[in-house]
GROMACS .gro file of N, CA and C in nm:
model
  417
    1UNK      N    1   2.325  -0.963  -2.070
    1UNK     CA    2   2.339  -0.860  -1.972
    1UNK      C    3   2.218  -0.863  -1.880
    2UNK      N    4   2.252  -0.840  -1.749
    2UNK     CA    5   2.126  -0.858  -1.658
    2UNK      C    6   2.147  -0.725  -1.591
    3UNK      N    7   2.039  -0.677  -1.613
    3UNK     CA    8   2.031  -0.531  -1.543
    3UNK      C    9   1.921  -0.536  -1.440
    4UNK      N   10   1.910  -0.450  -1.316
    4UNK     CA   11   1.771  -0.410  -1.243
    4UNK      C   12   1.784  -0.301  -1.177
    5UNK      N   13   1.680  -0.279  -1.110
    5UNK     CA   14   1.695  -0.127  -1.006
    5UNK      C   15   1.718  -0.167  -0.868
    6UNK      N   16   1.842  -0.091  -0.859
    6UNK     CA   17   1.871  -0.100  -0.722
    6UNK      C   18   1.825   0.100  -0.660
    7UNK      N   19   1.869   0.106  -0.501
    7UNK     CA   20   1.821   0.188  -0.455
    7UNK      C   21   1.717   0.212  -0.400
    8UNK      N   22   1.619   0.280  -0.346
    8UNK     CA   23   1.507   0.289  -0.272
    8UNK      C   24   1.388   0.326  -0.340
    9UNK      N   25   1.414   0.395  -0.449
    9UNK     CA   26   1.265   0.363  -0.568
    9UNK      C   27   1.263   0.227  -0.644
   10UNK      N   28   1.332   0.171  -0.658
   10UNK     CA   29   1.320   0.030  -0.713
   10UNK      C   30   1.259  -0.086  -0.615
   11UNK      N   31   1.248  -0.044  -0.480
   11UNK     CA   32   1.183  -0.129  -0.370
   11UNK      C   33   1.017  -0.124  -0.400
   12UNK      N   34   0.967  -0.030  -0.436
   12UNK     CA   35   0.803   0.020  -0.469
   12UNK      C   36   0.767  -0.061  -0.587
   13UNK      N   37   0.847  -0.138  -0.687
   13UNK     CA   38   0.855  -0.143  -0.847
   13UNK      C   39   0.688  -0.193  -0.824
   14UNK      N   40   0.615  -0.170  -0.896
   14UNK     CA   41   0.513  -0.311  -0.882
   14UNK      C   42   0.422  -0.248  -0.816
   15UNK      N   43   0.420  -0.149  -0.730
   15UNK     CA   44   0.332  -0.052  -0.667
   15UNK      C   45   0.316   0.042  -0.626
   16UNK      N   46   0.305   0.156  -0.725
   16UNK     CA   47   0.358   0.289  -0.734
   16UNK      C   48   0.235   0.324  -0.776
   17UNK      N   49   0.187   0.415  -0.776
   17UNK     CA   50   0.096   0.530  -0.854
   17UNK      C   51   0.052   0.415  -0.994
   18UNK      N   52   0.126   0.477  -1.062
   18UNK     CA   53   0.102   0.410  -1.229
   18UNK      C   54   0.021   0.281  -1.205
   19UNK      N   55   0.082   0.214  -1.131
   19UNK     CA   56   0.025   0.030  -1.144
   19UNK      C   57  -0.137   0.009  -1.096
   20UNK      N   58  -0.179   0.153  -1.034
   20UNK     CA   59  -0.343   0.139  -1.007
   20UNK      C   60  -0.387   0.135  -1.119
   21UNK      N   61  -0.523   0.005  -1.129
   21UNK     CA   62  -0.609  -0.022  -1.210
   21UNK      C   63  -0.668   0.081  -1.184
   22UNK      N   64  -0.741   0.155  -1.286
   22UNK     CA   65  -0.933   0.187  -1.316
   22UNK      C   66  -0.837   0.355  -1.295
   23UNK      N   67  -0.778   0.432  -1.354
   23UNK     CA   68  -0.706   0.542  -1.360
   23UNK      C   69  -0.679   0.551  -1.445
   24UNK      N   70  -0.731   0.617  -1.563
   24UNK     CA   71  -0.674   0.651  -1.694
   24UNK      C   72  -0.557   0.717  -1.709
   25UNK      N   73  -0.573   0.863  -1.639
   25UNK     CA   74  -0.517   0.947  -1.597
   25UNK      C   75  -0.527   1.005  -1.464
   26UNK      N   76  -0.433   1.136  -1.452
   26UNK     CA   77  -0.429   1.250  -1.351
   26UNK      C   78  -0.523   1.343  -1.351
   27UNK      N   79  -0.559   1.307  -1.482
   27UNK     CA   80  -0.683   1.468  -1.528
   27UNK      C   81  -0.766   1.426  -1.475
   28UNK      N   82  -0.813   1.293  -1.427
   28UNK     CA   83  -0.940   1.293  -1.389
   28UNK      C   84  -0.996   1.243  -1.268
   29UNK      N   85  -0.857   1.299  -1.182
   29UNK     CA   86  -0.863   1.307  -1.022
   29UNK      C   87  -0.899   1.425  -0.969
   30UNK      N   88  -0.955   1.426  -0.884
   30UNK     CA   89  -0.959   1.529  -0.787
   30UNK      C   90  -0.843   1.579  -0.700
   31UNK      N   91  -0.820   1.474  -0.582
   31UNK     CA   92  -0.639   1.439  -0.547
   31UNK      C   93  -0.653   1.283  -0.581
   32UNK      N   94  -0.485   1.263  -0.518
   32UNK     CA   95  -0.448   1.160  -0.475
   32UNK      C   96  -0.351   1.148  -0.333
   33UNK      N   97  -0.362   1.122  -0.247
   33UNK     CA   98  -0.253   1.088  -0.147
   33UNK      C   99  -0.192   1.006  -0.130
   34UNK      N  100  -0.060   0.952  -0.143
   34UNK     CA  101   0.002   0.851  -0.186
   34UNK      C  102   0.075   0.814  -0.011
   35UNK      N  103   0.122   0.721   0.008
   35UNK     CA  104   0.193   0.673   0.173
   35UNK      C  105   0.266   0.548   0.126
   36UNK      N  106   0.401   0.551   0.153
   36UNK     CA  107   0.509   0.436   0.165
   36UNK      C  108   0.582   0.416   0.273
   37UNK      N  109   0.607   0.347   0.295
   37UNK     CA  110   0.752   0.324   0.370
   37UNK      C  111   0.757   0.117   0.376
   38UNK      N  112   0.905   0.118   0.428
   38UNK     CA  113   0.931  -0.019   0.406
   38UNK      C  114   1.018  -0.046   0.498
   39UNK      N  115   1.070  -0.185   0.522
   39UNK     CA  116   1.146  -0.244   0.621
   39UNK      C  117   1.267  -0.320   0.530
   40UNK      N  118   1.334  -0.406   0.606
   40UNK     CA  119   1.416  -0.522   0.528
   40UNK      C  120   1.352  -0.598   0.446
   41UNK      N  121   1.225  -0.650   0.484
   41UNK     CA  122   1.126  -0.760   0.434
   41UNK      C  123   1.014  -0.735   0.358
   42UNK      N  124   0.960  -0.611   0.421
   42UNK     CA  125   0.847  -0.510   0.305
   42UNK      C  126   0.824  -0.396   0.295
   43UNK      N  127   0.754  -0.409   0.175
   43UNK     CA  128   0.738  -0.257   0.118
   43UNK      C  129   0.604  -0.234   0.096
   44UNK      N  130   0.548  -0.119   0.113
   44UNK     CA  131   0.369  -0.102   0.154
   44UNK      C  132   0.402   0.059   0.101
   45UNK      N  133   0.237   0.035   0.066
   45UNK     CA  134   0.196   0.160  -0.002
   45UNK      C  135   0.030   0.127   0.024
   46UNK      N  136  -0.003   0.281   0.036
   46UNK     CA  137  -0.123   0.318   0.064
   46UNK      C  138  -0.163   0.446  -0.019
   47UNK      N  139  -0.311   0.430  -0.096
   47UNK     CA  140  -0.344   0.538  -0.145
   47UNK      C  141  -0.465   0.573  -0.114
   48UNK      N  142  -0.515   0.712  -0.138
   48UNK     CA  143  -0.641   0.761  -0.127
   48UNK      C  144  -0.651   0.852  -0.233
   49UNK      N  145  -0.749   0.815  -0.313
   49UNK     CA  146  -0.761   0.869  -0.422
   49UNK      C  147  -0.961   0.868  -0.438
   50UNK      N  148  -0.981   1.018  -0.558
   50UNK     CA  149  -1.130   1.080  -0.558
   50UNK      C  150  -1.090   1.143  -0.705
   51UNK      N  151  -1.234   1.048  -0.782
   51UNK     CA  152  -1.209   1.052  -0.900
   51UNK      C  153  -1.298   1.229  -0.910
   52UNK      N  154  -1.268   1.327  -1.023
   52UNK     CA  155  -1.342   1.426  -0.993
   52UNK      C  156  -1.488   1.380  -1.053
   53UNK      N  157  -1.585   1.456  -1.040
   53UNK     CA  158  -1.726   1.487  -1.043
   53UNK      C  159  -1.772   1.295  -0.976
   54UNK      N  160  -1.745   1.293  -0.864
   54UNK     CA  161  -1.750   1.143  -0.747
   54UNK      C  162  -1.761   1.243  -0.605
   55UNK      N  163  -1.820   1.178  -0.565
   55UNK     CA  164  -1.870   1.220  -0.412
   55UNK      C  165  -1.775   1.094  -0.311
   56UNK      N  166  -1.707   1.038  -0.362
   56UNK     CA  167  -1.668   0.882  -0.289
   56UNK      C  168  -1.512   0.863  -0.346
   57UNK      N  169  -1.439   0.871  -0.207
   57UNK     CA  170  -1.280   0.839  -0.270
   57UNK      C  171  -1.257   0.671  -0.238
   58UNK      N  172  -1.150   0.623  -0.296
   58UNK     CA  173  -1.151   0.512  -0.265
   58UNK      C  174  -0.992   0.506  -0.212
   59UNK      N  175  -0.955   0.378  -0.125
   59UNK     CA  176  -0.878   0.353  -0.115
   59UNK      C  177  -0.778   0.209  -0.122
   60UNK      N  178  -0.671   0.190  -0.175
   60UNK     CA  179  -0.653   0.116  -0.224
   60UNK      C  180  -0.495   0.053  -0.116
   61UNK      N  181  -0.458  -0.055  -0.105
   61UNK     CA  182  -0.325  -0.113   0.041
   61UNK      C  183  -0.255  -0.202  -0.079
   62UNK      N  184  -0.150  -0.205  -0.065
   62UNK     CA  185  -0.056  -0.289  -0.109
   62UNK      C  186   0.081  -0.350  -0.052
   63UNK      N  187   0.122  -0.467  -0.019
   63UNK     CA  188   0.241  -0.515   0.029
   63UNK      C  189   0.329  -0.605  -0.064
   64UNK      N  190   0.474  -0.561  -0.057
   64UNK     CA  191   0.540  -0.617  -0.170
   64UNK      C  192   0.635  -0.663  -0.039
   65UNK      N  193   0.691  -0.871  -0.042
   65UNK     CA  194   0.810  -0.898  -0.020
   65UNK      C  195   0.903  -0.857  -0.067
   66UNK      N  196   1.043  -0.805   0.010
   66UNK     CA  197   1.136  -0.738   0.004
   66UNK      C  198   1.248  -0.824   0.015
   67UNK      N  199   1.242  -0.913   0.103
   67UNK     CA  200   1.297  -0.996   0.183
   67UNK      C  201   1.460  -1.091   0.093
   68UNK      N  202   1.532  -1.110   0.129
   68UNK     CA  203   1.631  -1.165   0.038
   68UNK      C  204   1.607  -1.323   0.049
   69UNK      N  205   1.492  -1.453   0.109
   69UNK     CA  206   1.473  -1.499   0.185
   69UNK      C  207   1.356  -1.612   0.059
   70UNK      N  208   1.318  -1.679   0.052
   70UNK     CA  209   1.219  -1.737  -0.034
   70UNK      C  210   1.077  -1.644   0.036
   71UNK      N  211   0.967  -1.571  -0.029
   71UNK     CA  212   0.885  -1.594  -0.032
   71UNK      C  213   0.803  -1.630   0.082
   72UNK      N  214   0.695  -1.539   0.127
   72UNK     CA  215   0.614  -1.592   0.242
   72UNK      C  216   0.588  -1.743   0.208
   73UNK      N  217   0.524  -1.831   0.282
   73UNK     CA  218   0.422  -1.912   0.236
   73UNK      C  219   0.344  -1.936   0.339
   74UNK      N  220   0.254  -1.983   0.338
   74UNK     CA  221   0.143  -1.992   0.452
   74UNK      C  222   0.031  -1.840   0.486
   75UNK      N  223  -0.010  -1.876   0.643
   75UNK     CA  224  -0.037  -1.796   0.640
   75UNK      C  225  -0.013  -1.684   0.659
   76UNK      N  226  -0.050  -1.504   0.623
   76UNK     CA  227   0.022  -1.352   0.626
   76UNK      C  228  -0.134  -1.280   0.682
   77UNK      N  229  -0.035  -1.233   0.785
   77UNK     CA  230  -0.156  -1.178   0.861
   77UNK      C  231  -0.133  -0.985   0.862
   78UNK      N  232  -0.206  -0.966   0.849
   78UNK     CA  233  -0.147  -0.759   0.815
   78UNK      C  234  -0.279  -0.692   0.890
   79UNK      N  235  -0.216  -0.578   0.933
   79UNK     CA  236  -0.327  -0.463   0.966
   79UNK      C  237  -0.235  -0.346   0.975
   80UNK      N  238  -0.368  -0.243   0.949
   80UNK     CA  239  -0.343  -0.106   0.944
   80UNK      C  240  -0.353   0.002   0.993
   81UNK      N  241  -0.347   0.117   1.010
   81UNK     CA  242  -0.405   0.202   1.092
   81UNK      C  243  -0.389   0.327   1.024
   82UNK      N  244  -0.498   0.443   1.043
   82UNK     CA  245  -0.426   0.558   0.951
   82UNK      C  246  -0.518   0.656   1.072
   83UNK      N  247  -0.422   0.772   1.072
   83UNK     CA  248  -0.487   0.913   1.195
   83UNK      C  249  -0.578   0.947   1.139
   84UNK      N  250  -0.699   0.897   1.257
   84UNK     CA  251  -0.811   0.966   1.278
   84UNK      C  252  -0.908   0.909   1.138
   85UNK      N  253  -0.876   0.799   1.100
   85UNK     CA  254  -0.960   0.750   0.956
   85UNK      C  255  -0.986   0.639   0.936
   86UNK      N  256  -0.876   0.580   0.874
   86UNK     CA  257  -0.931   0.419   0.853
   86UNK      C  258  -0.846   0.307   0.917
   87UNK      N  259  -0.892   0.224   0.973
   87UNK     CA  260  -0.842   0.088   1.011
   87UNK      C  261  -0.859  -0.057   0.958
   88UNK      N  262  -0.796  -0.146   0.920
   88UNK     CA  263  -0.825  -0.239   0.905
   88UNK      C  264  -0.788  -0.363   0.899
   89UNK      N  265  -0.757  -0.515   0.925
   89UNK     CA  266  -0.649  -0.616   0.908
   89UNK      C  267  -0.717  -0.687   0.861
   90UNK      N  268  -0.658  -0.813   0.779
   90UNK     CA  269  -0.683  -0.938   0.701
   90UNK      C  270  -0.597  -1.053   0.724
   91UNK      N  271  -0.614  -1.130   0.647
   91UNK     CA  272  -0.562  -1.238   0.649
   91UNK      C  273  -0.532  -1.320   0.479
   92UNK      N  274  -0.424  -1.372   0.441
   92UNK     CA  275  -0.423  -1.426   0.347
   92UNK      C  276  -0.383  -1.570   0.420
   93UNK      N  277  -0.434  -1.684   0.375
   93UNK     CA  278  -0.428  -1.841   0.422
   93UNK      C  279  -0.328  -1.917   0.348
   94UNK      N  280  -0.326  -1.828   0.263
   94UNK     CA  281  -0.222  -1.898   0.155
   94UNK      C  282  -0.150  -1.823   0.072
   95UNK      N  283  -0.005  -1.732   0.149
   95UNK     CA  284   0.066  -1.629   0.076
   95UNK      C  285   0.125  -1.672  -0.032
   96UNK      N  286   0.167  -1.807  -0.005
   96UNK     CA  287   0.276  -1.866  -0.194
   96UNK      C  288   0.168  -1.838  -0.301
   97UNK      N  289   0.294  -1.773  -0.370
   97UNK     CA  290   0.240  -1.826  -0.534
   97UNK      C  291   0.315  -1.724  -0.607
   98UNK      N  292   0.311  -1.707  -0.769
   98UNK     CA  293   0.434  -1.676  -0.827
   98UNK      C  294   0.461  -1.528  -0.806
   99UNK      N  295   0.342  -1.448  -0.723
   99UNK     CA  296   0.414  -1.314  -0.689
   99UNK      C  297   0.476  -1.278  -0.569
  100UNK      N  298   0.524  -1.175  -0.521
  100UNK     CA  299   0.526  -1.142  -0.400
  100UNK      C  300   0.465  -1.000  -0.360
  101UNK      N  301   0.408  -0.964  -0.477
  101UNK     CA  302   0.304  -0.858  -0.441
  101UNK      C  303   0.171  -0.915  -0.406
  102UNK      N  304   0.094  -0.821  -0.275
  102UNK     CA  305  -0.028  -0.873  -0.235
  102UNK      C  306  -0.109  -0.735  -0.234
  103UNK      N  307  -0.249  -0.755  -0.350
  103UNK     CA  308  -0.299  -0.631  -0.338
  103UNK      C  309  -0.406  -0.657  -0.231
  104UNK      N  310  -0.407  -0.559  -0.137
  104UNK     CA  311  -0.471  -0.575   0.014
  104UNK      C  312  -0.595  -0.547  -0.038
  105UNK      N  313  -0.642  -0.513  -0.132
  105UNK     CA  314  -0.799  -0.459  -0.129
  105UNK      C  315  -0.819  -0.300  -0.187
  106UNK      N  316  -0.893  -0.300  -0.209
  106UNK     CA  317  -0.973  -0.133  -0.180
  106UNK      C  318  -1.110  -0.134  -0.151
  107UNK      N  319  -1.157  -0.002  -0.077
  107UNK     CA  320  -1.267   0.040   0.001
  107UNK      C  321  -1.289   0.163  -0.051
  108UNK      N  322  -1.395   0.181   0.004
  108UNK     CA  323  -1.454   0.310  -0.029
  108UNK      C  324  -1.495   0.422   0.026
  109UNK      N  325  -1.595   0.503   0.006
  109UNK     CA  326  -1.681   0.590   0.061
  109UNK      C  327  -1.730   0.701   0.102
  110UNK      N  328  -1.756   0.803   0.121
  110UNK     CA  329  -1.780   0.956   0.169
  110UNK      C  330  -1.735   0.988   0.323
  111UNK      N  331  -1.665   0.912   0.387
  111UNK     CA  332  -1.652   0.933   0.464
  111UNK      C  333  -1.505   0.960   0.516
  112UNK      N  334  -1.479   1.014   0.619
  112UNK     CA  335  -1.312   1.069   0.650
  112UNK      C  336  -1.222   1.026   0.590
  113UNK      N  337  -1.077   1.038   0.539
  113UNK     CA  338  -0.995   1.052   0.508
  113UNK      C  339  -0.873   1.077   0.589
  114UNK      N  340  -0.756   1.048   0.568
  114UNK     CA  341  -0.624   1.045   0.670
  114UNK      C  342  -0.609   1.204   0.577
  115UNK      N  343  -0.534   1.278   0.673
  115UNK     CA  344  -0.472   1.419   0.624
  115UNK      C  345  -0.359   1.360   0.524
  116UNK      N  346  -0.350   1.414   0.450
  116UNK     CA  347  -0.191   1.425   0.343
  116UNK      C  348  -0.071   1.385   0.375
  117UNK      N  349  -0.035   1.487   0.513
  117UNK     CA  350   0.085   1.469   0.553
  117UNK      C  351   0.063   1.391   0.695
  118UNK      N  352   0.018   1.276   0.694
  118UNK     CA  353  -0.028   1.210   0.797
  118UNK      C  354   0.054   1.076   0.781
  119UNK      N  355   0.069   0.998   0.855
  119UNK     CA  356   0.136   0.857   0.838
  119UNK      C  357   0.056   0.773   0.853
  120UNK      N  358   0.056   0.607   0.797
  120UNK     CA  359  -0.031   0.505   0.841
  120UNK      C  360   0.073   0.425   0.892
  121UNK      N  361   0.026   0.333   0.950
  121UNK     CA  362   0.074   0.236   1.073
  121UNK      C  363   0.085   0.103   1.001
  122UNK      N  364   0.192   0.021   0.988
  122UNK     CA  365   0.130  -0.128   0.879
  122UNK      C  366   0.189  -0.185   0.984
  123UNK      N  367   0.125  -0.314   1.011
  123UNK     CA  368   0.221  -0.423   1.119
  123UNK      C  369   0.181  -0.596   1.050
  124UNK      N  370   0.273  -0.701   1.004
  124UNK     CA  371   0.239  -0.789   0.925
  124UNK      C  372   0.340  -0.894   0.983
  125UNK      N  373   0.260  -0.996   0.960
  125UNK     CA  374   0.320  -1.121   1.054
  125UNK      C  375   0.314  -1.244   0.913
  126UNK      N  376   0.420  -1.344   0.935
  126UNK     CA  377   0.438  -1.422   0.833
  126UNK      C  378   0.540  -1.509   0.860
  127UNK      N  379   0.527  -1.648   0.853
  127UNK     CA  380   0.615  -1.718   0.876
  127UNK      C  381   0.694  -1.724   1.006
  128UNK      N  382   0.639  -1.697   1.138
  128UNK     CA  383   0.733  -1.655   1.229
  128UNK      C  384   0.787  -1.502   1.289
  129UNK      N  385   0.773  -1.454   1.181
  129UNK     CA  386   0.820  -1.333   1.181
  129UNK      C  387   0.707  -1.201   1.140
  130UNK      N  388   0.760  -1.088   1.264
  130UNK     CA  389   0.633  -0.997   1.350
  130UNK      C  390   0.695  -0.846   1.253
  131UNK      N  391   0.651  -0.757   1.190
  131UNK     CA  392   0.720  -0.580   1.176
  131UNK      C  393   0.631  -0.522   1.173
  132UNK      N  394   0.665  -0.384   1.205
  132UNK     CA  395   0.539  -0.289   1.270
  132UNK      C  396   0.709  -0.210   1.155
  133UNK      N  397   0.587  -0.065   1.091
  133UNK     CA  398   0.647   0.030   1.002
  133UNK      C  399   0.547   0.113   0.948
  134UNK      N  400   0.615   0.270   0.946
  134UNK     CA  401   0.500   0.340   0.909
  134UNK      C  402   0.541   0.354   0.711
  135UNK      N  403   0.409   0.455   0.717
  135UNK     CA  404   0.397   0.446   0.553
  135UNK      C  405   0.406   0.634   0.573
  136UNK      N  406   0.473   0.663   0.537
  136UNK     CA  407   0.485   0.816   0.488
  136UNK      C  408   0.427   0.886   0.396
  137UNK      N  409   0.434   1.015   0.402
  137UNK     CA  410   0.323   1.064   0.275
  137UNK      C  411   0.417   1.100   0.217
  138UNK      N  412   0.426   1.107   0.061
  138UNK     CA  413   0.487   1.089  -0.060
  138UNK      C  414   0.425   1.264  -0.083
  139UNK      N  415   0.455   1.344  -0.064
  139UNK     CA  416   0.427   1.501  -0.098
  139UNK      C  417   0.497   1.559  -0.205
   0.00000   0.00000   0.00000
C-alpha cells in the first residue's frame, strides 16, 4: 500500500515548525512567527523566532521543490524581502542532490523584526525558470 499527503499542508512536509533544529520545545520561546506560501514549483517558509531569557531572535528561510518536474539542478538563485526588516538573496551553485529541500540559512540579532501579520516577498530563479510569491503569516 502506498499512501502520502495530499492537499495544502502536505506541501510544507519537511518544513514546518517541528523540523527546526535547536528547539526543544514551545516552553522555551518567547514567540515565534511563522510565514508560508507557495507556487506550482515551491514552497517557502520563513520564521522568526526568540528563545526566552535571549535578547537576540533568530531567523531561519526555507525552500522546498514542489514541482512535478525532476529536481532543480544547477544553479538556484533566491531572495527575500520582509516589511520594514530583513532582506536578503543567495545563491546555491549546485541545487542537485538527493533532497529538494534547501535550508536558506539563519541569522540573527537584536535588531527589527517583520510584524506578525506582515508578509515576506520570496522570488527564485532555477533552471530557466523566474517566481516571485509571498509567504503569509501563519496566525
Amino acid at each position: 500500500m502506498i499512501s502520502g499527503c495530499t492537499g495544502k499542508d502536505g506541501i510544507y512536509s519537511g518544513i514546518e515548525k517541528q523540523d527546526l533544529t535547536g528547539i526543544e520545545s514551545a516552553k522555551e520561546l518567547e514567540f515565534i512567527y511563522e510565514y508560508r506560501g507557495h507556487t506550482d514549483n515551491w514552497a517557502s517558509s520563513y520564521y522568526v523566532y526568540q528563545k526566552k531569557d535571549s535578547e537576540y531572535h533568530i531567523t531561519r528561510l526555507f525552500l522546498k521543490y514542489i514541482g512535478g518536474e525532476t529536481a532543480p539542478s544547477g544553479e538556484l538563485q533566491y531572495a527575500y524581502s520582509t516589511e520594514g526588516a530583513a532582506t536578503g538573496s543567495g545563491m546555491l551553485e549546485d541545487a542537485a542532490g538527493p533532497s529538494v529541500i534547501y535550508n536558506l540559512g539563519s541569522s540573527g540579532g537584536n535588531g527589527t523584526i517583520p510584524e506578525q501579520d506582515s508578509a515576506v516577498k520570496m522570488h527564485v530563479e532555477w533552471n530557466g525558470g523566474t517566481e516571485d510569491f509571498e509567504l503569509e503569516p501563519v496566525l
